């Protein structure tokens, strides 16, 4: 009986994960992914045209209520940066906890957590900081090994310098960091990103053409 229950749970997780990945196809129309750094901007996100957001720098005590608030208001996806949640262990147990409280995905620099996230039904995003081209060979190996669904490259201004590098072909890329205006968004998209994470609410309705609906 236990094996049957486990198998059913795995099937449910896989089905949920497919549905979440299918929803992310909407990034082709609405490529801005809000980065929510405190609860004061949650309402701006749920009122926006964005498909998904990234929660970062939250205290663990506020995380579950924020997820519930968003999910009771909209069908938008909520992806949690596990590396930045104060009080949450950055291990397999932490990933399982995110799945339990309703997160749709996980962002982490830790390749070891990517497979656990996928097993738990979460969309997985591996974050990669690029400081110079010398660390790209090691980065390619790490990304290939982790097999995340998407790759978040930071900071965004490095994209023009790595647009022709194999790292940009491994996974769909989300750019993030130092995104100040529509021009920065357009630049990242023109250099290979499929989406751009942005912390400024005034940009959360920006679309691929440069229009903004408020």
Backbone as numpy.savetxt, mean C-alpha at the origin, in Angstrom:
# Nx Ny Nz CAx CAy CAz Cx Cy Cz
-11.29 -33.04 10.96 -12.11 -31.83 10.96 -11.25 -30.57 10.96
-10.16 -30.59 11.75 -9.29 -29.42 11.82 -8.68 -29.10 10.46
-8.25 -30.16 9.74 -7.67 -29.95 8.41 -8.69 -29.32 7.46
-9.96 -29.77 7.58 -11.01 -29.23 6.71 -11.26 -27.76 7.02
-11.27 -27.42 8.30 -11.47 -26.03 8.71 -10.33 -25.16 8.21
-9.09 -25.66 8.36 -7.93 -24.91 7.90 -7.98 -24.68 6.39
-8.37 -25.73 5.66 -8.45 -25.61 4.21 -9.52 -24.60 3.79
-10.65 -24.62 4.49 -11.72 -23.67 4.19 -11.27 -22.24 4.48
-10.56 -22.08 5.59 -10.05 -20.75 5.95 -9.07 -20.24 4.89
-8.20 -21.12 4.41 -7.24 -20.73 3.38 -7.94 -20.33 2.09
-9.01 -21.06 1.76 -9.77 -20.73 0.55 -10.45 -19.38 0.69
-10.99 -19.11 1.88 -11.64 -17.82 2.13 -10.63 -16.68 2.03
-9.44 -16.90 2.60 -8.39 -15.88 2.55 -7.96 -15.61 1.12
-7.81 -16.68 0.33 -7.40 -16.52 -1.07 -8.47 -15.78 -1.87
-9.73 -16.09 -1.61 -10.83 -15.44 -2.31 -10.88 -13.95 -1.97
-10.74 -13.64 -0.69 -10.74 -12.24 -0.25 -9.58 -11.48 -0.86
-8.44 -12.12 -0.91 -7.24 -11.48 -1.47 -7.43 -11.18 -2.96
-8.02 -12.10 -3.69 -8.29 -11.86 -5.12 -9.22 -10.67 -5.31
-10.23 -10.58 -4.48 -11.18 -9.48 -4.58 -10.49 -8.14 -4.30
-9.60 -8.13 -3.33 -8.88 -6.90 -3.01 -7.94 -6.50 -4.15
-7.27 -7.46 -4.72 -6.38 -7.17 -5.85 -7.17 -6.67 -7.05
-8.34 -7.24 -7.28 -9.19 -6.77 -8.38 -9.62 -5.33 -8.15
-9.91 -4.98 -6.90 -10.32 -3.61 -6.60 -9.19 -2.62 -6.91
-7.95 -3.06 -6.73 -6.81 -2.16 -7.00 -6.64 -1.85 -8.47
-7.35 -2.56 -9.33 -7.32 -2.22 -10.75 -7.82 -0.80 -10.97
-8.61 -0.29 -10.03 -9.12 1.07 -10.12 -8.04 2.13 -10.03
-6.83 1.74 -9.64 -5.73 2.71 -9.61 -5.42 3.25 -10.99
-5.80 2.53 -12.03 -5.56 3.03 -13.38 -6.36 4.30 -13.66
-7.49 4.45 -12.96 -8.32 5.65 -13.13 -8.03 6.70 -12.05
-7.78 6.21 -10.84 -7.54 7.10 -9.70 -6.23 6.70 -9.04
-5.10 7.19 -9.56 -3.80 6.69 -9.14 -3.25 7.26 -7.84
-3.96 8.17 -7.22 -3.47 8.71 -5.95 -3.91 7.81 -4.80
-2.95 7.41 -3.99 -3.21 6.59 -2.81 -2.91 7.43 -1.56
-3.93 7.93 -0.89 -3.70 8.77 0.27 -2.87 8.08 1.35
-1.94 8.80 1.91 -1.19 8.34 3.07 -1.78 9.06 4.28
-2.49 8.31 5.11 -3.18 8.90 6.27 -2.29 8.76 7.49
-1.89 9.88 8.06 -0.96 9.89 9.17 -1.61 10.20 10.51
-2.87 10.60 10.50 -3.62 10.77 11.74 -5.11 10.75 11.43
-5.92 10.54 12.44 -7.35 10.32 12.23 -8.09 11.56 11.73
-7.47 12.74 11.82 -8.17 13.97 11.42 -8.46 14.02 9.92
-7.74 13.23 9.12 -7.95 13.28 7.67 -8.71 12.07 7.13
-9.20 11.22 8.00 -9.93 10.03 7.56 -11.15 10.42 6.73
-11.88 11.44 7.18 -13.06 11.88 6.46 -12.74 12.39 5.06
-11.59 13.02 4.90 -11.17 13.48 3.58 -10.96 12.29 2.64
-10.42 11.20 3.20 -10.20 10.01 2.39 -11.52 9.37 1.96
-12.42 9.15 2.90 -13.67 8.46 2.55 -14.53 9.30 1.61
-14.31 10.61 1.60 -15.06 11.48 0.69 -14.38 11.62 -0.66
-13.20 11.04 -0.80 -12.43 11.21 -2.03 -12.74 10.10 -3.02
-12.17 10.22 -4.21 -12.33 9.20 -5.25 -11.25 8.13 -5.17
-10.38 8.20 -4.16 -9.27 7.26 -4.05 -9.76 5.83 -3.84
-9.03 4.89 -4.40 -9.38 3.47 -4.31 -8.93 2.89 -2.98
-7.75 3.31 -2.52 -7.15 2.73 -1.32 -6.29 3.77 -0.63
-6.05 3.55 0.65 -5.16 4.43 1.41 -4.11 3.59 2.12
-3.09 4.27 2.61 -2.09 3.66 3.47 -2.16 4.35 4.83
-2.39 3.57 5.88 -2.35 4.11 7.23 -0.94 3.96 7.77
-0.38 5.03 8.31 0.97 5.00 8.85 1.07 5.88 10.09
1.98 5.52 10.97 2.29 6.31 12.17 1.13 6.37 13.16
0.20 5.43 13.08 -0.89 5.37 14.04 -0.45 4.65 15.31
-1.10 5.01 16.41 -0.93 4.24 17.64 -1.81 3.01 17.55
-1.34 1.91 18.06 -2.08 0.65 17.99 -3.48 0.79 18.59
-3.62 1.60 19.63 -4.91 1.74 20.30 -5.96 2.42 19.42
-5.52 3.13 18.38 -6.45 3.82 17.49 -6.67 3.08 16.17
-5.91 2.03 15.95 -5.89 1.40 14.63 -7.21 0.70 14.30
-7.70 -0.13 15.20 -8.90 -0.90 14.91 -10.11 0.00 14.70
-10.24 1.03 15.53 -11.39 1.93 15.40 -11.32 2.72 14.09
-10.10 3.04 13.63 -9.95 3.76 12.37 -10.33 2.87 11.19
-9.90 1.62 11.23 -10.29 0.67 10.19 -11.81 0.51 10.14
-12.42 0.38 11.30 -13.88 0.22 11.37 -14.59 1.46 10.83
-14.08 2.62 11.18 -14.68 3.87 10.72 -14.68 3.96 9.20
-13.56 3.60 8.60 -13.46 3.67 7.14 -14.35 2.64 6.48
-14.32 1.41 6.98 -15.07 0.33 6.34 -16.58 0.45 6.52
-17.02 1.15 7.55 -18.46 1.35 7.70 -18.95 2.53 6.87
-18.03 3.32 6.35 -18.37 4.50 5.56 -18.24 4.26 4.07
-17.28 3.40 3.67 -16.98 3.22 2.25 -16.48 1.81 1.99
-16.30 1.50 0.71 -15.72 0.21 0.33 -14.27 0.37 -0.11
-13.65 1.48 0.28 -12.25 1.73 -0.06 -11.34 0.79 0.74
-10.20 0.47 0.16 -9.26 -0.44 0.81 -8.36 0.33 1.78
-8.01 -0.35 2.87 -7.11 0.24 3.86 -5.89 -0.67 4.01
-4.75 -0.12 3.66 -3.49 -0.86 3.73 -2.65 -0.24 4.84
-2.13 -1.08 5.73 -1.45 -0.59 6.92 0.06 -0.78 6.81
0.78 0.29 7.09 2.24 0.22 7.15 2.62 -0.35 8.52
2.85 -1.65 8.57 3.10 -2.32 9.84 4.38 -1.82 10.51
5.33 -1.32 9.71 6.60 -0.87 10.26 6.46 0.40 11.11
5.34 1.11 10.94 5.22 2.42 11.59 4.11 2.48 12.63
3.46 1.36 12.93 2.37 1.37 13.91 2.94 1.22 15.31
2.75 2.24 16.12 3.32 2.27 17.46 2.64 1.22 18.35
3.42 0.27 18.85 2.89 -0.75 19.75 2.57 -2.06 19.07
2.73 -2.14 17.75 2.43 -3.37 17.02 3.73 -4.09 16.66
3.80 -5.37 16.99 4.98 -6.15 16.68 5.13 -6.29 15.17
6.34 -6.14 14.71 6.62 -6.25 13.27 7.07 -7.68 12.97
6.11 -8.60 13.16 6.40 -10.02 12.95 5.14 -10.70 12.42
5.17 -12.02 12.31 4.05 -12.76 11.76 2.78 -12.55 12.58
2.94 -12.47 13.89 1.79 -12.22 14.75 1.18 -10.86 14.48
2.02 -9.87 14.20 1.51 -8.54 13.88 0.72 -8.54 12.58
1.19 -9.30 11.60 0.48 -9.40 10.32 -0.87 -10.08 10.54
-0.88 -11.15 11.32 -2.14 -11.85 11.60 -3.12 -10.94 12.32
-2.61 -10.10 13.20 -3.47 -9.16 13.93 -4.11 -8.17 12.95
-3.34 -7.67 12.00 -3.89 -6.74 11.02 -5.03 -7.39 10.24
-4.82 -8.64 9.84 -5.88 -9.36 9.11 -7.11 -9.53 9.99
-6.90 -9.81 11.26 -8.00 -10.06 12.18 -8.88 -8.82 12.38
-8.26 -7.64 12.43 -9.04 -6.42 12.70 -9.56 -5.76 11.43
-9.31 -6.39 10.27 -9.95 -5.90 9.06 -9.10 -5.12 8.08
-7.78 -5.12 8.26 -6.92 -4.46 7.27 -7.05 -5.19 5.94
-6.95 -4.45 4.85 -7.01 -5.05 3.52 -5.63 -5.38 2.96
-4.62 -4.77 3.54 -3.28 -4.99 3.03 -2.22 -4.57 4.04
-0.98 -4.90 3.72 0.13 -4.56 4.61 1.28 -4.02 3.78
1.92 -2.98 4.30 3.14 -2.41 3.71 4.28 -2.67 4.67
5.41 -3.13 4.16 6.56 -3.37 5.02 7.84 -3.39 4.19
8.95 -3.06 4.82 10.25 -3.23 4.20 10.75 -4.65 4.37
10.10 -5.41 5.25 10.57 -6.75 5.63 10.00 -7.81 4.68
10.87 -8.35 3.85 10.44 -9.37 2.91 9.87 -10.59 3.60
10.31 -10.88 4.81 9.85 -12.07 5.53 8.38 -11.99 5.90
7.81 -10.79 5.93 6.40 -10.63 6.30 5.47 -10.67 5.09
6.03 -10.57 3.90 5.20 -10.52 2.70 4.41 -11.81 2.50
5.08 -12.95 2.61 4.39 -14.23 2.39 3.31 -14.46 3.44
3.58 -14.04 4.67 2.58 -14.20 5.72 1.35 -13.33 5.42
1.59 -12.14 4.91 0.47 -11.28 4.55 -0.40 -11.90 3.48
0.23 -12.49 2.47 -0.52 -13.14 1.39 -1.32 -14.31 1.93
-0.72 -15.11 2.82 -1.43 -16.24 3.43 -2.66 -15.78 4.21
-2.56 -14.59 4.81 -3.66 -14.06 5.61 -4.72 -13.36 4.77
-4.53 -13.33 3.45 -5.51 -12.71 2.56 -5.29 -11.25 2.30
-4.13 -10.74 2.68 -3.85 -9.31 2.53 -3.15 -9.00 1.22
-3.44 -7.83 0.66 -2.62 -7.28 -0.40 -1.27 -6.93 0.21
-0.19 -7.23 -0.49 1.14 -7.00 0.08 1.92 -5.99 -0.74
2.52 -5.04 -0.03 3.34 -4.00 -0.67 4.69 -3.98 0.03
5.74 -4.16 -0.73 7.09 -4.09 -0.18 7.64 -2.69 -0.40
8.07 -2.06 0.68 8.61 -0.70 0.58 10.12 -0.77 0.37
10.59 0.03 -0.56 12.00 0.06 -0.90 12.50 1.50 -0.92
13.50 1.79 -0.09 14.13 3.10 -0.10 15.36 3.04 -0.99
15.43 3.93 -1.96 16.57 3.96 -2.87 17.39 5.22 -2.58
18.61 5.01 -2.14 19.49 6.14 -1.84 20.45 6.42 -2.99
20.86 5.37 -3.70 21.68 5.53 -4.90 21.62 4.22 -5.69
22.14 4.25 -6.89 22.03 3.09 -7.78 22.85 1.89 -7.28
23.80 2.13 -6.39 24.66 1.04 -5.94 23.93 -0.02 -5.13
22.77 0.34 -4.54 22.05 -0.65 -3.75 20.92 -1.33 -4.52
20.82 -1.03 -5.82 19.72 -1.57 -6.60 19.86 -3.06 -6.88
21.08 -3.55 -7.06 21.26 -4.98 -7.32 20.73 -5.80 -6.14
21.09 -5.38 -4.94 20.61 -6.06 -3.74 19.09 -5.92 -3.62
18.58 -4.77 -4.01 17.14 -4.53 -3.93 16.38 -5.45 -4.87
16.91 -5.67 -6.07 16.25 -6.55 -7.02 16.13 -7.96 -6.46
17.20 -8.44 -5.85 17.18 -9.78 -5.25 16.15 -9.87 -4.13
16.07 -8.82 -3.31 15.13 -8.82 -2.19 13.68 -8.82 -2.69
13.41 -8.04 -3.71 12.05 -7.96 -4.25 11.65 -9.27 -4.92
12.56 -9.87 -5.66 12.28 -11.15 -6.30 11.98 -12.22 -5.26
12.72 -12.21 -4.17 12.52 -13.22 -3.15 11.22 -13.07 -2.38
10.82 -11.83 -2.13 9.62 -11.59 -1.31 8.33 -11.84 -2.07
8.31 -11.52 -3.36 7.13 -11.73 -4.21 5.90 -10.98 -3.73
6.08 -9.70 -3.38 4.95 -8.85 -2.99 4.08 -8.55 -4.21
2.86 -8.11 -3.96 1.97 -7.74 -5.06 2.40 -6.44 -5.72
2.84 -5.49 -4.90 3.27 -4.19 -5.40 4.55 -3.77 -4.70
5.22 -2.82 -5.30 6.47 -2.30 -4.76 6.31 -0.80 -4.54
6.57 -0.34 -3.33 6.54 1.09 -3.07 7.97 1.61 -3.06
8.28 2.48 -4.00 9.62 3.04 -4.10 9.62 4.45 -3.53
10.58 4.70 -2.64 10.71 6.00 -2.00 12.19 6.43 -2.05
12.41 7.74 -2.15 11.42 8.79 -2.37 11.06 8.91 -3.85
9.91 9.48 -4.11 9.40 9.60 -5.46 10.36 10.29 -6.44
11.10 11.32 -6.03 11.98 12.00 -6.99 13.07 11.13 -7.60
13.30 9.92 -7.06 14.35 9.07 -7.66 13.85 8.35 -8.91
12.55 8.33 -9.15 12.03 7.54 -10.27 12.64 7.88 -11.62
12.83 9.16 -11.97 13.45 9.45 -13.27 14.83 8.83 -13.43
15.52 8.57 -12.31 16.88 8.04 -12.37 16.91 6.52 -12.43
15.78 5.87 -12.12 15.74 4.40 -12.15 14.68 3.87 -13.10
14.09 4.75 -13.88 12.98 4.35 -14.76 13.37 3.23 -15.72
14.65 3.19 -16.09 15.11 2.17 -17.04 15.74 0.97 -16.34
15.67 0.93 -15.03 16.31 -0.16 -14.28 15.35 -1.34 -14.14
15.85 -2.57 -14.11 14.99 -3.75 -13.97 14.10 -3.74 -12.74
14.47 -3.01 -11.69 13.64 -2.99 -10.48 12.24 -2.46 -10.77
12.12 -1.62 -11.79 10.82 -1.04 -12.13 9.91 -2.04 -12.85
10.48 -3.16 -13.29 9.71 -4.15 -14.04 9.28 -5.34 -13.18
9.77 -5.41 -11.95 9.52 -6.58 -11.11 8.09 -6.64 -10.61
7.58 -5.50 -10.17 6.23 -5.41 -9.63 5.65 -4.05 -10.01
4.33 -3.92 -10.05 3.76 -2.58 -10.24 4.26 -1.65 -9.13
4.62 -0.44 -9.50 5.29 0.47 -8.57 4.36 1.58 -8.08
4.40 1.78 -6.78 3.77 2.95 -6.15 4.91 3.86 -5.72
4.85 5.11 -6.13 5.87 6.08 -5.71 5.39 6.78 -4.44
6.32 7.21 -3.62 5.93 7.91 -2.39 7.06 8.76 -1.84
6.70 9.78 -1.10 7.69 10.63 -0.48 8.03 11.85 -1.32
7.98 13.03 -0.72 8.31 14.30 -1.39 7.39 14.58 -2.57
6.13 14.21 -2.43 5.13 14.53 -3.46 4.38 15.76 -2.98
4.58 16.88 -3.67 4.06 18.15 -3.19 2.88 18.68 -3.99
2.81 18.29 -5.27 1.78 18.89 -6.12 1.46 17.96 -7.29
0.54 18.43 -8.15 0.13 17.63 -9.30 1.30 17.33 -10.22
2.21 18.26 -10.34 3.37 18.04 -11.22 4.21 16.86 -10.73
4.37 16.75 -9.42 5.12 15.62 -8.86 4.40 14.30 -9.13
3.07 14.32 -9.03 2.28 13.12 -9.33 2.46 12.72 -10.78
2.29 13.68 -11.68 2.42 13.40 -13.11 3.82 12.89 -13.46
4.83 13.45 -12.81 6.20 13.02 -13.10 6.40 11.57 -12.70
5.91 11.19 -11.52 6.07 9.81 -11.07 5.34 8.84 -12.00
4.13 9.21 -12.42 3.36 8.34 -13.32 4.03 8.22 -14.68
4.63 9.29 -15.14 5.28 9.26 -16.45 6.57 8.45 -16.45
7.10 8.18 -15.24 8.34 7.41 -15.14 8.10 5.99 -14.61
6.88 5.50 -14.80 6.65 4.09 -14.56 5.80 3.70 -13.38
5.47 4.63 -12.50 4.62 4.30 -11.36 3.18 4.11 -11.81
2.45 3.20 -11.18 1.02 3.06 -11.46 0.19 3.87 -10.48
0.82 4.27 -9.37 0.11 5.05 -8.35 1.13 5.85 -7.56
0.63 6.83 -6.81 1.49 7.70 -6.02 0.85 7.87 -4.65
1.58 7.57 -3.59 1.06 7.81 -2.25 1.34 9.25 -1.86
0.30 9.91 -1.35 0.34 11.35 -1.09 -0.28 11.63 0.27
0.37 12.47 1.06 -0.15 12.77 2.40 -1.00 14.04 2.43
-0.99 14.84 1.36 -1.74 16.10 1.34 -3.17 15.87 0.86
-4.18 16.07 1.72 -5.57 15.81 1.33 -6.04 16.58 0.11
-5.46 17.75 -0.14 -5.90 18.55 -1.29 -5.55 17.87 -2.62
-4.72 16.85 -2.58 -4.34 16.14 -3.81 -5.03 14.78 -3.94
-5.86 14.42 -3.00 -6.40 13.06 -2.97 -7.44 12.79 -4.06
-7.94 13.82 -4.71 -8.86 13.62 -5.82 -8.22 13.80 -7.18
-6.91 14.00 -7.19 -6.23 14.19 -8.46 -6.30 12.91 -9.28
-6.48 13.05 -10.59 -6.51 11.87 -11.45 -5.33 11.89 -12.42
-5.32 10.92 -13.29 -4.17 10.75 -14.18 -4.03 11.87 -15.18
-5.11 12.53 -15.50 -5.06 13.59 -16.53 -4.63 14.93 -15.94
-4.59 15.00 -14.60 -4.22 16.25 -13.97 -5.41 17.03 -13.46
-6.63 16.53 -13.73 -7.82 17.20 -13.20 -7.98 16.83 -11.74
-8.70 17.64 -11.01 -8.96 17.35 -9.61 -10.42 17.64 -9.32
-11.13 16.63 -8.79 -12.55 16.77 -8.49 -12.72 16.92 -7.00
-13.34 18.00 -6.59 -13.49 18.26 -5.16 -14.95 18.19 -4.75
